[in-house]
Amino acid sequence: MKEILLSNALGGIIIGILTSCPMGPVGVLCIRRTLHRGRQAGLITGIGAALSDVTYAALVYLGVGLLLDLIKTYEQTLTLLGSLIILVFGAFLYFSPPHYDTKDSEQANHFSRWKMLLSSYALTFSNPLIVFFFIAFFGRYQFVHDAPYYWWVFAYSMIFILLGALLWWLGITWLISHFRSKMSLASMRLFNRIVALLFVAVAIGGVVSFLYSH
């Protein structure tokens, strides 16, 4: 049993980092929020993404076959939905003026934190293809065990996947926050629009894929 716990602890951290590493829309959004609002905002964005990743990890751990059937059945619909979410984000980023967030209202800041968390969770969750990453990694690290202590081993394993993802986002936000003071409003505006156009390009690709499949 000790071998299983140690293996899943180390494997969980590695899996959490590897599934967070690809610099997709959420990674770019995390960088943008870190530059605009500081490290806390970027970290909240990363936490939302990490929670979404763990949701998919749990679903894969508990029922790979059922989840794959659902993805196969609704793949095009999920692609379209995810593309529309990304398109909305892209439009918002393009037209948002660059600024440093200096809100003084604790209530406004509290609401903003929840909005950032939920938006990054939704954006990450809109890409169900991450399921295939978890299937590959679970197989590579022999992560799923049918043990007598199944449920608490499952919870224990998910905690370490979450820990690995959080370590990644802590590192990224720490790095970006060190460059924040060197960014001018003009460079931030340019960065915003480049990010927005990347989001729009990804969204258009998803919409085109949906249209060609029908």
Short mmCIF file of C-alpha atoms in Angstrom, two decimals:
data_model
loop_
_atom_site.label_atom_id
_atom_site.label_comp_id
_atom_site.label_asym_id
_atom_site.label_seq_id
_atom_site.Cartn_x
_atom_site.Cartn_y
_atom_site.Cartn_z
CA MET A 1 0.00 0.00 0.00
CA LYS A 2 2.87 2.37 0.78
CA GLU A 3 4.21 1.83 -2.73
CA ILE A 4 0.83 2.81 -4.22
CA LEU A 5 0.62 5.97 -2.10
CA LEU A 6 4.17 7.07 -2.95
CA SER A 7 3.69 6.27 -6.64
CA ASN A 8 0.42 8.21 -6.83
CA ALA A 9 1.86 11.17 -4.90
CA LEU A 10 4.81 11.58 -7.26
CA GLY A 11 2.78 10.65 -10.34
CA GLY A 12 -0.02 13.03 -9.36
CA ILE A 13 2.35 15.99 -9.07
CA ILE A 14 3.94 15.16 -12.44
CA ILE A 15 0.54 14.70 -14.13
CA GLY A 16 -0.74 17.97 -12.65
CA ILE A 17 2.25 19.88 -14.01
CA LEU A 18 2.22 18.22 -17.43
CA THR A 19 -1.49 18.83 -18.04
CA SER A 20 -1.09 22.50 -17.06
CA CYS A 21 2.06 23.15 -19.12
CA PRO A 22 0.58 23.60 -22.63
CA MET A 23 0.23 27.37 -23.10
CA GLY A 24 -3.34 27.42 -24.42
CA PRO A 25 -5.99 30.13 -24.00
CA VAL A 26 -6.10 29.80 -20.20
CA GLY A 27 -2.32 30.09 -19.91
CA VAL A 28 -2.36 33.26 -22.00
CA LEU A 29 -5.28 34.59 -19.96
CA CYS A 30 -3.34 33.89 -16.76
CA ILE A 31 -0.37 35.89 -18.10
CA ARG A 32 -2.61 38.77 -19.12
CA ARG A 33 -4.34 38.98 -15.75
CA THR A 34 -1.01 38.80 -13.94
CA LEU A 35 0.27 41.72 -16.02
CA HIS A 36 -2.92 43.76 -15.58
CA ARG A 37 -4.04 42.99 -12.05
CA GLY A 38 -1.09 41.46 -10.33
CA ARG A 39 0.02 38.03 -9.25
CA GLN A 40 -3.08 37.30 -7.14
CA ALA A 41 -5.38 37.68 -10.17
CA GLY A 42 -3.16 35.43 -12.26
CA LEU A 43 -3.00 32.85 -9.51
CA ILE A 44 -6.81 32.84 -9.12
CA THR A 45 -7.04 32.23 -12.87
CA GLY A 46 -4.61 29.33 -12.52
CA ILE A 47 -6.58 27.89 -9.61
CA GLY A 48 -9.73 27.90 -11.74
CA ALA A 49 -7.88 26.02 -14.48
CA ALA A 50 -6.40 23.58 -11.96
CA LEU A 51 -9.84 22.82 -10.50
CA SER A 52 -11.19 22.17 -13.99
CA ASP A 53 -8.28 19.83 -14.74
CA VAL A 54 -8.93 17.92 -11.51
CA THR A 55 -12.62 17.62 -12.44
CA TYR A 56 -11.64 15.89 -15.68
CA ALA A 57 -9.01 13.80 -13.88
CA ALA A 58 -11.66 12.57 -11.44
CA LEU A 59 -14.07 11.74 -14.27
CA VAL A 60 -11.37 9.80 -16.10
CA TYR A 61 -10.33 7.97 -12.92
CA LEU A 62 -13.93 6.97 -12.15
CA GLY A 63 -15.16 6.05 -15.60
CA VAL A 64 -12.97 6.27 -18.67
CA GLY A 65 -15.31 4.32 -20.92
CA LEU A 66 -18.45 6.31 -20.15
CA LEU A 67 -16.67 9.64 -20.56
CA LEU A 68 -15.17 8.66 -23.91
CA ASP A 69 -18.62 7.67 -25.18
CA LEU A 70 -20.03 11.04 -24.16
CA ILE A 71 -17.19 12.95 -25.82
CA LYS A 72 -17.56 10.91 -29.00
CA THR A 73 -21.32 11.53 -29.06
CA TYR A 74 -21.18 15.26 -28.40
CA GLU A 75 -17.70 16.08 -29.73
CA GLN A 76 -18.85 18.59 -32.36
CA THR A 77 -21.31 20.30 -30.03
CA LEU A 78 -18.61 20.63 -27.37
CA THR A 79 -16.22 22.00 -30.00
CA LEU A 80 -18.74 24.66 -31.03
CA LEU A 81 -19.56 25.59 -27.43
CA GLY A 82 -15.89 25.88 -26.51
CA SER A 83 -15.19 27.96 -29.63
CA LEU A 84 -17.99 30.40 -28.80
CA ILE A 85 -16.70 30.81 -25.24
CA ILE A 86 -13.20 31.52 -26.56
CA LEU A 87 -14.61 33.96 -29.15
CA VAL A 88 -16.39 35.95 -26.42
CA PHE A 89 -13.16 36.08 -24.42
CA GLY A 90 -11.26 37.24 -27.51
CA ALA A 91 -13.70 40.07 -28.23
CA PHE A 92 -13.64 41.18 -24.60
CA LEU A 93 -9.83 41.21 -24.48
CA TYR A 94 -9.50 43.10 -27.76
CA PHE A 95 -11.74 45.98 -26.72
CA SER A 96 -10.65 46.14 -23.07
CA PRO A 97 -8.32 49.11 -22.45
CA PRO A 98 -5.04 48.28 -20.72
CA HIS A 99 -4.95 49.22 -17.05
CA TYR A 100 -3.74 48.21 -13.65
CA ASP A 101 -6.61 47.20 -11.40
CA THR A 102 -6.74 49.58 -8.43
CA LYS A 103 -10.25 48.94 -7.12
CA ASP A 104 -10.61 49.83 -3.47
CA SER A 105 -13.97 48.20 -2.80
CA GLU A 106 -13.56 44.90 -0.95
CA GLN A 107 -16.97 43.80 -2.21
CA ALA A 108 -16.02 44.53 -5.82
CA ASN A 109 -12.71 42.72 -5.39
CA HIS A 110 -14.45 39.71 -3.82
CA PHE A 111 -16.88 39.54 -6.76
CA SER A 112 -14.04 39.97 -9.23
CA ARG A 113 -12.10 37.08 -7.70
CA TRP A 114 -15.05 34.73 -8.08
CA LYS A 115 -15.64 35.94 -11.64
CA MET A 116 -12.00 35.30 -12.57
CA LEU A 117 -12.07 31.86 -10.94
CA LEU A 118 -15.29 30.76 -12.64
CA SER A 119 -14.34 32.17 -16.04
CA SER A 120 -11.00 30.32 -16.11
CA TYR A 121 -12.74 27.15 -14.90
CA ALA A 122 -15.32 27.42 -17.71
CA LEU A 123 -12.69 28.18 -20.34
CA THR A 124 -10.58 25.18 -19.32
CA PHE A 125 -13.61 22.89 -19.03
CA SER A 126 -14.68 23.84 -22.58
CA ASN A 127 -11.83 21.66 -23.90
CA PRO A 128 -12.81 18.06 -23.09
CA LEU A 129 -9.98 16.69 -25.23
CA ILE A 130 -7.79 17.03 -22.12
CA VAL A 131 -9.39 13.72 -21.17
CA PHE A 132 -7.02 11.97 -23.57
CA PHE A 133 -4.03 13.52 -21.76
CA PHE A 134 -5.23 12.03 -18.49
CA ILE A 135 -5.88 8.63 -20.06
CA ALA A 136 -2.33 8.61 -21.45
CA PHE A 137 -0.74 9.82 -18.22
CA PHE A 138 -2.76 7.47 -16.01
CA GLY A 139 -1.59 4.58 -18.14
CA ARG A 140 2.01 5.82 -18.21
CA TYR A 141 2.25 6.20 -14.43
CA GLN A 142 -0.02 3.23 -13.54
CA PHE A 143 -2.16 5.65 -11.62
CA VAL A 144 -5.49 3.84 -11.28
CA HIS A 145 -5.62 1.09 -8.65
CA ASP A 146 -8.52 -1.17 -7.70
CA ALA A 147 -7.50 -1.24 -4.04
CA PRO A 148 -9.58 -2.09 -0.95
CA TYR A 149 -9.22 1.59 0.04
CA TYR A 150 -10.44 2.72 -3.38
CA TRP A 151 -12.30 5.90 -2.42
CA TRP A 152 -9.69 7.45 -0.18
CA VAL A 153 -6.92 6.46 -2.58
CA PHE A 154 -8.93 8.24 -5.28
CA ALA A 155 -9.25 11.42 -3.15
CA TYR A 156 -5.58 11.24 -2.16
CA SER A 157 -4.54 10.95 -5.82
CA MET A 158 -6.69 13.90 -6.93
CA ILE A 159 -5.14 16.10 -4.22
CA PHE A 160 -1.68 15.49 -5.64
CA ILE A 161 -2.81 16.22 -9.20
CA LEU A 162 -4.23 19.50 -7.92
CA LEU A 163 -0.98 20.20 -6.07
CA GLY A 164 1.06 19.64 -9.23
CA ALA A 165 -1.16 22.00 -11.24
CA LEU A 166 -0.99 24.67 -8.53
CA LEU A 167 2.81 24.43 -8.42
CA TRP A 168 2.87 25.17 -12.16
CA TRP A 169 0.60 28.22 -11.85
CA LEU A 170 2.53 29.50 -8.82
CA GLY A 171 5.73 29.36 -10.85
CA ILE A 172 4.23 31.05 -13.92
CA THR A 173 2.62 33.90 -11.98
CA TRP A 174 5.79 34.46 -9.95
CA LEU A 175 7.83 34.74 -13.16
CA ILE A 176 5.40 37.06 -14.96
CA SER A 177 4.90 39.32 -11.94
CA HIS A 178 8.63 40.10 -12.01
CA PHE A 179 8.26 41.54 -15.53
CA ARG A 180 5.07 43.44 -14.75
CA SER A 181 6.78 46.64 -13.58
CA LYS A 182 8.67 46.85 -16.88
CA MET A 183 5.51 46.81 -19.02
CA SER A 184 4.19 50.14 -20.39
CA LEU A 185 0.52 50.75 -21.22
CA ALA A 186 1.37 50.73 -24.93
CA SER A 187 3.08 47.34 -24.71
CA MET A 188 0.18 46.01 -22.63
CA ARG A 189 -2.29 47.24 -25.26
CA LEU A 190 -0.31 45.46 -27.98
CA PHE A 191 -0.13 42.29 -25.88
CA ASN A 192 -3.89 42.45 -25.29
CA ARG A 193 -4.67 42.63 -28.99
CA ILE A 194 -2.25 39.86 -29.92
CA VAL A 195 -3.83 37.63 -27.27
CA ALA A 196 -7.33 38.58 -28.44
CA LEU A 197 -6.51 37.72 -32.07
CA LEU A 198 -5.08 34.36 -30.98
CA PHE A 199 -8.32 33.63 -29.12
CA VAL A 200 -10.40 34.63 -32.16
CA ALA A 201 -8.27 32.47 -34.47
CA VAL A 202 -8.73 29.43 -32.21
CA ALA A 203 -12.47 30.11 -32.01
CA ILE A 204 -12.86 30.48 -35.79
CA GLY A 205 -10.97 27.21 -36.28
CA GLY A 206 -13.44 25.47 -33.98
CA VAL A 207 -16.48 26.96 -35.71
CA VAL A 208 -15.14 26.01 -39.15
CA SER A 209 -14.52 22.47 -37.91
CA PHE A 210 -18.12 22.30 -36.67
CA LEU A 211 -19.53 23.60 -39.98
CA TYR A 212 -17.47 21.17 -42.08
CA SER A 213 -18.70 18.24 -39.98
CA HIS A 214 -22.34 19.00 -40.86
#
